[in-house]
Amino acid sequence: MAIRIAEVKSSSLSDDRKEVIIGGSGKYIGDVELRFARECLDNLIDALVRAKGALGSSTNSAVDPNVTAAPVPKCNGGAGANPDQIRFEIPKNFTVTADTSGRGLVLLILNHRLQNQEGYALSPDAAKQVAGGLTKSADAVLGLKPPAPPLN
């Protein structure tokens, strides 16, 4: 049986900090409390972001419809991970393209057309900053040492 939530009212952590509690209400069910294990929180957020993207911009959203939610990092450790530590992954491929929906964004898609693809939507100015930063960093690395052998 489907539960239809009409309003999200609150969010909090359980006392043991192992669950995220979302309070809401529905037309036929009244007030409801949904509990999500912290281990599935990233998957829940990803699912909601994908669903919102499929709907397009929402007229009820308080967020600027021209701003796209950034993907939540999935592989940066789990509970108790050091927030100062970053996990790096070398993408198998990537693509950069202009958003044709009229929002004026530049799309960067890592692991394009693969199961683990992730994307970022950037303003044109931000895309130029990223491009410039990549070029400067590549030049700096090339100036330091001979290129590393390709990974196979």
Short mmCIF file of N, CA and C in Angstrom, two decimals:
data_model
loop_
_atom_site.label_atom_id
_atom_site.label_comp_id
_atom_site.label_asym_id
_atom_site.label_seq_id
_atom_site.Cartn_x
_atom_site.Cartn_y
_atom_site.Cartn_z
N MET A 1 0.84 -1.18 0.00
CA MET A 1 0.00 0.00 0.00
C MET A 1 0.89 1.24 0.00
N ALA A 2 0.61 2.15 -0.86
CA ALA A 2 1.40 3.38 -0.96
C ALA A 2 0.99 4.36 0.13
N ILE A 3 1.96 5.06 0.65
CA ILE A 3 1.70 6.14 1.61
C ILE A 3 2.01 7.44 0.88
N ARG A 4 1.04 8.34 0.88
CA ARG A 4 1.23 9.62 0.20
C ARG A 4 1.49 10.71 1.23
N ILE A 5 2.65 11.32 1.12
CA ILE A 5 3.04 12.40 2.03
C ILE A 5 2.75 13.71 1.32
N ALA A 6 1.94 14.55 1.94
CA ALA A 6 1.57 15.84 1.35
C ALA A 6 2.44 16.98 1.86
N GLU A 7 3.06 16.78 3.04
CA GLU A 7 3.85 17.85 3.63
C GLU A 7 4.96 17.25 4.49
N VAL A 8 6.17 17.77 4.32
CA VAL A 8 7.29 17.40 5.18
C VAL A 8 7.41 18.51 6.21
N LYS A 9 7.35 18.13 7.50
CA LYS A 9 7.32 19.13 8.57
C LYS A 9 8.63 19.25 9.33
N SER A 10 9.38 18.16 9.46
CA SER A 10 10.58 18.22 10.30
C SER A 10 11.55 17.11 9.93
N SER A 11 12.77 17.26 10.42
CA SER A 11 13.77 16.21 10.31
C SER A 11 14.64 16.26 11.56
N SER A 12 15.08 15.09 12.00
CA SER A 12 15.94 15.01 13.18
C SER A 12 16.67 13.67 13.16
N LEU A 13 17.59 13.51 14.11
CA LEU A 13 18.30 12.25 14.28
C LEU A 13 17.73 11.51 15.48
N SER A 14 17.73 10.19 15.42
CA SER A 14 17.31 9.40 16.57
C SER A 14 18.33 9.59 17.69
N ASP A 15 17.96 9.22 18.90
CA ASP A 15 18.84 9.38 20.05
C ASP A 15 20.17 8.64 19.86
N ASP A 16 20.13 7.47 19.24
CA ASP A 16 21.37 6.72 19.02
C ASP A 16 22.10 7.14 17.74
N ARG A 17 21.55 8.13 17.03
CA ARG A 17 22.13 8.71 15.82
C ARG A 17 22.29 7.68 14.69
N LYS A 18 21.48 6.65 14.71
CA LYS A 18 21.55 5.62 13.68
C LYS A 18 20.44 5.76 12.65
N GLU A 19 19.47 6.67 12.91
CA GLU A 19 18.35 6.87 12.00
C GLU A 19 18.08 8.35 11.80
N VAL A 20 17.64 8.69 10.60
CA VAL A 20 17.15 10.04 10.31
C VAL A 20 15.63 9.95 10.36
N ILE A 21 15.03 10.85 11.11
CA ILE A 21 13.58 10.84 11.30
C ILE A 21 12.98 12.01 10.54
N ILE A 22 12.06 11.72 9.63
CA ILE A 22 11.37 12.74 8.85
C ILE A 22 9.91 12.76 9.30
N GLY A 23 9.47 13.91 9.77
CA GLY A 23 8.08 14.06 10.19
C GLY A 23 7.28 14.72 9.08
N GLY A 24 6.09 14.22 8.85
CA GLY A 24 5.26 14.78 7.80
C GLY A 24 3.80 14.47 8.05
N SER A 25 3.00 14.74 7.03
CA SER A 25 1.58 14.41 7.14
C SER A 25 1.04 14.11 5.75
N GLY A 26 -0.07 13.40 5.75
CA GLY A 26 -0.73 13.04 4.52
C GLY A 26 -2.22 13.24 4.64
N LYS A 27 -2.88 13.34 3.50
CA LYS A 27 -4.31 13.63 3.48
C LYS A 27 -5.13 12.57 4.21
N TYR A 28 -4.81 11.30 4.00
CA TYR A 28 -5.61 10.24 4.58
C TYR A 28 -4.96 9.56 5.78
N ILE A 29 -3.71 9.92 6.07
CA ILE A 29 -3.02 9.23 7.16
C ILE A 29 -2.71 10.14 8.35
N GLY A 30 -2.86 11.43 8.21
CA GLY A 30 -2.54 12.35 9.30
C GLY A 30 -1.04 12.47 9.46
N ASP A 31 -0.60 12.75 10.69
CA ASP A 31 0.82 12.89 10.95
C ASP A 31 1.51 11.53 10.86
N VAL A 32 2.71 11.55 10.32
CA VAL A 32 3.47 10.32 10.15
C VAL A 32 4.95 10.61 10.43
N GLU A 33 5.64 9.60 10.92
CA GLU A 33 7.08 9.70 11.18
C GLU A 33 7.76 8.61 10.39
N LEU A 34 8.66 8.99 9.50
CA LEU A 34 9.41 8.03 8.70
C LEU A 34 10.83 7.96 9.24
N ARG A 35 11.34 6.75 9.42
CA ARG A 35 12.69 6.56 9.95
C ARG A 35 13.52 5.86 8.88
N PHE A 36 14.68 6.44 8.58
CA PHE A 36 15.59 5.89 7.58
C PHE A 36 16.92 5.58 8.25
N ALA A 37 17.42 4.38 8.05
CA ALA A 37 18.73 4.01 8.57
C ALA A 37 19.77 4.90 7.92
N ARG A 38 20.74 5.35 8.70
CA ARG A 38 21.74 6.28 8.17
C ARG A 38 22.51 5.66 7.00
N GLU A 39 22.61 4.32 6.94
CA GLU A 39 23.33 3.67 5.85
C GLU A 39 22.64 3.85 4.50
N CYS A 40 21.34 4.10 4.51
CA CYS A 40 20.63 4.24 3.23
C CYS A 40 20.33 5.71 2.90
N LEU A 41 20.84 6.64 3.70
CA LEU A 41 20.53 8.05 3.50
C LEU A 41 21.02 8.57 2.15
N ASP A 42 22.25 8.22 1.75
CA ASP A 42 22.76 8.68 0.45
C ASP A 42 21.89 8.17 -0.69
N ASN A 43 21.48 6.90 -0.61
CA ASN A 43 20.61 6.34 -1.66
C ASN A 43 19.26 7.05 -1.69
N LEU A 44 18.72 7.39 -0.52
CA LEU A 44 17.44 8.11 -0.45
C LEU A 44 17.58 9.49 -1.10
N ILE A 45 18.64 10.21 -0.75
CA ILE A 45 18.85 11.54 -1.31
C ILE A 45 19.03 11.45 -2.83
N ASP A 46 19.83 10.48 -3.28
CA ASP A 46 20.01 10.30 -4.73
C ASP A 46 18.68 10.03 -5.43
N ALA A 47 17.85 9.18 -4.83
CA ALA A 47 16.55 8.85 -5.42
C ALA A 47 15.66 10.09 -5.50
N LEU A 48 15.67 10.90 -4.44
CA LEU A 48 14.86 12.12 -4.44
C LEU A 48 15.36 13.13 -5.47
N VAL A 49 16.68 13.26 -5.60
CA VAL A 49 17.24 14.19 -6.59
C VAL A 49 16.89 13.73 -8.01
N ARG A 50 16.99 12.41 -8.26
CA ARG A 50 16.61 11.88 -9.59
C ARG A 50 15.13 12.13 -9.86
N ALA A 51 14.29 11.89 -8.85
CA ALA A 51 12.85 12.09 -9.03
C ALA A 51 12.54 13.56 -9.29
N LYS A 52 13.21 14.45 -8.56
CA LYS A 52 12.98 15.88 -8.77
C LYS A 52 13.43 16.29 -10.17
N GLY A 53 14.55 15.74 -10.61
CA GLY A 53 15.02 16.03 -11.96
C GLY A 53 14.05 15.56 -13.02
N ALA A 54 13.42 14.41 -12.80
CA ALA A 54 12.44 13.89 -13.75
C ALA A 54 11.19 14.76 -13.80
N LEU A 55 10.86 15.40 -12.68
CA LEU A 55 9.68 16.27 -12.63
C LEU A 55 9.95 17.63 -13.25
N GLY A 56 11.19 18.04 -13.31
CA GLY A 56 11.52 19.39 -13.75
C GLY A 56 11.41 20.33 -12.58
N SER A 57 11.36 21.62 -12.83
CA SER A 57 11.29 22.57 -11.72
C SER A 57 9.91 22.53 -11.10
N SER A 58 9.89 22.59 -9.77
CA SER A 58 8.64 22.51 -9.02
C SER A 58 8.14 23.91 -8.69
N THR A 59 6.86 24.13 -8.85
CA THR A 59 6.30 25.45 -8.52
C THR A 59 6.20 25.65 -7.02
N ASN A 60 6.24 24.55 -6.24
CA ASN A 60 6.15 24.66 -4.79
C ASN A 60 7.51 24.75 -4.13
N SER A 61 8.57 24.71 -4.90
CA SER A 61 9.90 24.69 -4.33
C SER A 61 10.35 26.08 -3.92
N ALA A 62 10.98 26.16 -2.75
CA ALA A 62 11.53 27.43 -2.29
C ALA A 62 12.93 27.64 -2.85
N VAL A 63 13.45 26.64 -3.55
CA VAL A 63 14.79 26.71 -4.12
C VAL A 63 14.71 27.30 -5.51
N ASP A 64 15.71 28.06 -5.89
CA ASP A 64 15.78 28.65 -7.23
C ASP A 64 15.77 27.54 -8.26
N PRO A 65 14.83 27.53 -9.20
CA PRO A 65 14.74 26.44 -10.17
C PRO A 65 15.93 26.39 -11.12
N ASN A 66 16.74 27.44 -11.17
CA ASN A 66 17.91 27.42 -12.04
C ASN A 66 19.12 26.79 -11.36
N VAL A 67 18.99 26.43 -10.10
CA VAL A 67 20.08 25.81 -9.37
C VAL A 67 19.80 24.33 -9.27
N THR A 68 20.78 23.52 -9.62
CA THR A 68 20.63 22.09 -9.59
C THR A 68 21.35 21.53 -8.38
N ALA A 69 20.75 20.58 -7.72
CA ALA A 69 21.37 19.98 -6.55
C ALA A 69 22.64 19.24 -6.94
N ALA A 70 23.67 19.41 -6.17
CA ALA A 70 24.92 18.70 -6.42
C ALA A 70 24.78 17.27 -5.93
N PRO A 71 25.34 16.32 -6.64
CA PRO A 71 25.27 14.94 -6.19
C PRO A 71 25.97 14.77 -4.85
N VAL A 72 25.44 13.89 -4.04
CA VAL A 72 26.05 13.60 -2.75
C VAL A 72 27.16 12.59 -2.96
N PRO A 73 28.35 12.84 -2.43
CA PRO A 73 29.42 11.86 -2.59
C PRO A 73 29.02 10.53 -1.97
N LYS A 74 29.21 9.44 -2.71
CA LYS A 74 28.80 8.13 -2.24
C LYS A 74 29.97 7.34 -1.67
N CYS A 75 31.15 7.62 -2.12
CA CYS A 75 32.28 6.74 -1.84
C CYS A 75 33.31 7.39 -0.94
N ASN A 76 32.93 8.32 -0.12
CA ASN A 76 33.90 9.05 0.69
C ASN A 76 33.95 8.52 2.12
N GLY A 77 33.80 7.22 2.26
CA GLY A 77 33.84 6.62 3.59
C GLY A 77 32.43 6.43 4.10
N GLY A 78 32.33 5.90 5.29
CA GLY A 78 31.02 5.68 5.88
C GLY A 78 30.94 6.38 7.22
N ALA A 79 30.21 5.78 8.13
CA ALA A 79 30.07 6.36 9.46
C ALA A 79 31.45 6.46 10.09
N GLY A 80 31.75 7.60 10.66
CA GLY A 80 33.03 7.80 11.32
C GLY A 80 34.16 8.14 10.38
N ALA A 81 33.87 8.34 9.10
CA ALA A 81 34.92 8.69 8.15
C ALA A 81 35.47 10.07 8.48
N ASN A 82 36.75 10.25 8.21
CA ASN A 82 37.41 11.53 8.46
C ASN A 82 36.90 12.55 7.45
N PRO A 83 36.25 13.64 7.89
CA PRO A 83 35.71 14.62 6.94
C PRO A 83 36.80 15.38 6.18
N ASP A 84 38.06 15.31 6.65
CA ASP A 84 39.16 15.98 5.96
C ASP A 84 39.81 15.09 4.91
N GLN A 85 39.34 13.86 4.80
CA GLN A 85 39.91 12.91 3.86
C GLN A 85 39.05 12.85 2.60
N ILE A 86 39.68 12.81 1.44
CA ILE A 86 38.96 12.76 0.18
C ILE A 86 39.40 11.52 -0.58
N ARG A 87 38.44 10.79 -1.12
CA ARG A 87 38.72 9.62 -1.94
C ARG A 87 38.66 10.06 -3.40
N PHE A 88 39.71 9.76 -4.15
CA PHE A 88 39.76 10.13 -5.55
C PHE A 88 39.54 8.91 -6.42
N GLU A 89 38.87 9.12 -7.53
CA GLU A 89 38.61 8.06 -8.49
C GLU A 89 38.92 8.59 -9.87
N ILE A 90 39.60 7.79 -10.67
CA ILE A 90 39.89 8.20 -12.05
C ILE A 90 38.73 7.71 -12.92
N PRO A 91 38.00 8.65 -13.54
CA PRO A 91 36.86 8.23 -14.37
C PRO A 91 37.35 7.49 -15.62
N LYS A 92 36.54 6.55 -16.07
CA LYS A 92 36.86 5.82 -17.30
C LYS A 92 36.68 6.71 -18.52
N ASN A 93 35.71 7.61 -18.46
CA ASN A 93 35.49 8.58 -19.53
C ASN A 93 34.67 9.74 -18.97
N PHE A 94 34.51 10.76 -19.75
CA PHE A 94 33.69 11.89 -19.34
C PHE A 94 33.22 12.63 -20.58
N THR A 95 32.22 13.45 -20.40
CA THR A 95 31.76 14.30 -21.49
C THR A 95 31.35 15.65 -20.91
N VAL A 96 31.48 16.67 -21.72
CA VAL A 96 31.07 18.02 -21.36
C VAL A 96 30.14 18.50 -22.47
N THR A 97 28.99 19.03 -22.09
CA THR A 97 28.04 19.48 -23.09
C THR A 97 27.21 20.65 -22.56
N ALA A 98 26.61 21.38 -23.45
CA ALA A 98 25.71 22.46 -23.06
C ALA A 98 24.34 21.87 -22.75
N ASP A 99 23.69 22.38 -21.71
CA ASP A 99 22.34 21.95 -21.35
C ASP A 99 21.39 22.55 -22.39
N THR A 100 20.65 21.68 -23.07
CA THR A 100 19.75 22.15 -24.14
C THR A 100 18.36 22.49 -23.63
N SER A 101 18.14 22.42 -22.31
CA SER A 101 16.80 22.70 -21.79
C SER A 101 16.53 24.19 -21.61
N GLY A 102 17.53 25.02 -21.89
CA GLY A 102 17.32 26.45 -21.77
C GLY A 102 17.70 27.04 -20.42
N ARG A 103 18.27 26.23 -19.52
CA ARG A 103 18.65 26.73 -18.19
C ARG A 103 20.00 27.43 -18.20
N GLY A 104 20.72 27.36 -19.32
CA GLY A 104 22.00 28.05 -19.42
C GLY A 104 23.12 27.42 -18.60
N LEU A 105 23.16 26.09 -18.55
CA LEU A 105 24.17 25.41 -17.76
C LEU A 105 25.10 24.59 -18.66
N VAL A 106 26.28 24.32 -18.14
CA VAL A 106 27.23 23.44 -18.79
C VAL A 106 27.24 22.15 -17.98
N LEU A 107 27.09 21.01 -18.65
CA LEU A 107 26.99 19.73 -17.98
C LEU A 107 28.30 18.96 -18.09
N LEU A 108 28.80 18.49 -16.95
CA LEU A 108 29.99 17.65 -16.89
C LEU A 108 29.53 16.29 -16.39
N ILE A 109 29.71 15.25 -17.19
CA ILE A 109 29.26 13.92 -16.83
C ILE A 109 30.48 13.00 -16.78
N LEU A 110 30.74 12.44 -15.59
CA LEU A 110 31.85 11.51 -15.40
C LEU A 110 31.33 10.09 -15.58
N ASN A 111 32.17 9.23 -16.17
CA ASN A 111 31.78 7.85 -16.47
C ASN A 111 30.51 7.83 -17.31
N HIS A 112 30.51 8.67 -18.33
CA HIS A 112 29.37 8.84 -19.23
C HIS A 112 28.88 7.50 -19.76
N ARG A 113 27.59 7.27 -19.62
CA ARG A 113 26.91 6.06 -20.10
C ARG A 113 27.36 4.78 -19.40
N LEU A 114 27.92 4.90 -18.22
CA LEU A 114 28.27 3.73 -17.42
C LEU A 114 27.36 3.70 -16.20
N GLN A 115 27.31 2.58 -15.52
CA GLN A 115 26.39 2.41 -14.39
C GLN A 115 26.68 3.41 -13.27
N ASN A 116 27.94 3.78 -13.09
CA ASN A 116 28.29 4.69 -11.99
C ASN A 116 28.47 6.13 -12.47
N GLN A 117 27.74 6.53 -13.52
CA GLN A 117 27.89 7.90 -14.02
C GLN A 117 27.36 8.90 -13.00
N GLU A 118 28.03 10.04 -12.93
CA GLU A 118 27.60 11.15 -12.09
C GLU A 118 27.76 12.41 -12.89
N GLY A 119 26.91 13.38 -12.61
CA GLY A 119 26.98 14.61 -13.37
C GLY A 119 26.96 15.84 -12.49
N TYR A 120 27.47 16.91 -13.05
CA TYR A 120 27.48 18.20 -12.38
C TYR A 120 26.99 19.25 -13.37
N ALA A 121 26.15 20.14 -12.92
CA ALA A 121 25.66 21.24 -13.74
C ALA A 121 26.34 22.51 -13.25
N LEU A 122 27.02 23.20 -14.16
CA LEU A 122 27.79 24.39 -13.80
C LEU A 122 27.29 25.59 -14.58
N SER A 123 27.38 26.75 -13.96
CA SER A 123 27.11 27.98 -14.71
C SER A 123 28.25 28.16 -15.70
N PRO A 124 28.05 28.92 -16.78
CA PRO A 124 29.15 29.14 -17.74
C PRO A 124 30.40 29.71 -17.07
N ASP A 125 30.24 30.64 -16.13
CA ASP A 125 31.41 31.20 -15.44
C ASP A 125 32.14 30.14 -14.63
N ALA A 126 31.39 29.30 -13.92
CA ALA A 126 32.01 28.24 -13.13
C ALA A 126 32.71 27.24 -14.04
N ALA A 127 32.11 26.92 -15.18
CA ALA A 127 32.73 26.00 -16.13
C ALA A 127 34.05 26.56 -16.65
N LYS A 128 34.08 27.87 -16.92
CA LYS A 128 35.34 28.50 -17.36
C LYS A 128 36.39 28.45 -16.26
N GLN A 129 35.98 28.64 -15.00
CA GLN A 129 36.91 28.55 -13.88
C GLN A 129 37.48 27.14 -13.76
N VAL A 130 36.61 26.14 -13.88
CA VAL A 130 37.06 24.76 -13.81
C VAL A 130 38.03 24.46 -14.94
N ALA A 131 37.69 24.88 -16.15
CA ALA A 131 38.56 24.65 -17.31
C ALA A 131 39.92 25.32 -17.10
N GLY A 132 39.91 26.54 -16.63
CA GLY A 132 41.17 27.25 -16.39
C GLY A 132 41.98 26.58 -15.29
N GLY A 133 41.32 26.16 -14.22
CA GLY A 133 42.01 25.48 -13.13
C GLY A 133 42.60 24.16 -13.57
N LEU A 134 41.85 23.40 -14.39
CA LEU A 134 42.38 22.14 -14.90
C LEU A 134 43.61 22.37 -15.78
N THR A 135 43.54 23.37 -16.63
CA THR A 135 44.68 23.67 -17.51
C THR A 135 45.90 24.08 -16.72
N LYS A 136 45.74 24.98 -15.75
CA LYS A 136 46.87 25.42 -14.92
C LYS A 136 47.46 24.27 -14.11
N SER A 137 46.61 23.44 -13.54
CA SER A 137 47.09 22.31 -12.75
C SER A 137 47.80 21.28 -13.63
N ALA A 138 47.28 21.03 -14.82
CA ALA A 138 47.92 20.09 -15.73
C ALA A 138 49.30 20.61 -16.14
N ASP A 139 49.39 21.89 -16.44
CA ASP A 139 50.69 22.48 -16.79
C ASP A 139 51.67 22.36 -15.63
N ALA A 140 51.19 22.59 -14.40
CA ALA A 140 52.07 22.50 -13.23
C ALA A 140 52.57 21.07 -13.03
N VAL A 141 51.69 20.08 -13.18
CA VAL A 141 52.09 18.68 -13.03
C VAL A 141 53.07 18.30 -14.13
N LEU A 142 52.80 18.71 -15.36
CA LEU A 142 53.71 18.38 -16.46
C LEU A 142 55.08 19.02 -16.27
N GLY A 143 55.14 20.18 -15.62
CA GLY A 143 56.40 20.86 -15.39
C GLY A 143 57.21 20.25 -14.25
N LEU A 144 56.58 19.46 -13.39
CA LEU A 144 57.26 18.88 -12.23
C LEU A 144 58.04 17.62 -12.56
N LYS A 145 57.47 16.73 -13.33
CA LYS A 145 58.11 15.43 -13.56
C LYS A 145 57.64 14.86 -14.88
N PRO A 146 58.35 13.84 -15.36
CA PRO A 146 57.89 13.20 -16.59
C PRO A 146 56.53 12.54 -16.35
N PRO A 147 55.72 12.44 -17.40
CA PRO A 147 54.38 11.86 -17.24
C PRO A 147 54.45 10.42 -16.73
N ALA A 148 53.50 10.08 -15.89
CA ALA A 148 53.39 8.73 -15.35
C ALA A 148 52.90 7.80 -16.44
N PRO A 149 53.28 6.53 -16.38
CA PRO A 149 52.76 5.59 -17.38
C PRO A 149 51.27 5.45 -17.26
N PRO A 150 50.57 5.25 -18.37
CA PRO A 150 49.10 5.15 -18.33
C PRO A 150 48.66 3.96 -17.49
N LEU A 151 47.53 4.12 -16.79
CA LEU A 151 46.96 3.03 -16.00
C LEU A 151 46.20 2.09 -16.92
N ASN A 152 46.35 0.82 -16.72
CA ASN A 152 45.62 -0.16 -17.52
C ASN A 152 44.67 -0.91 -16.69
#
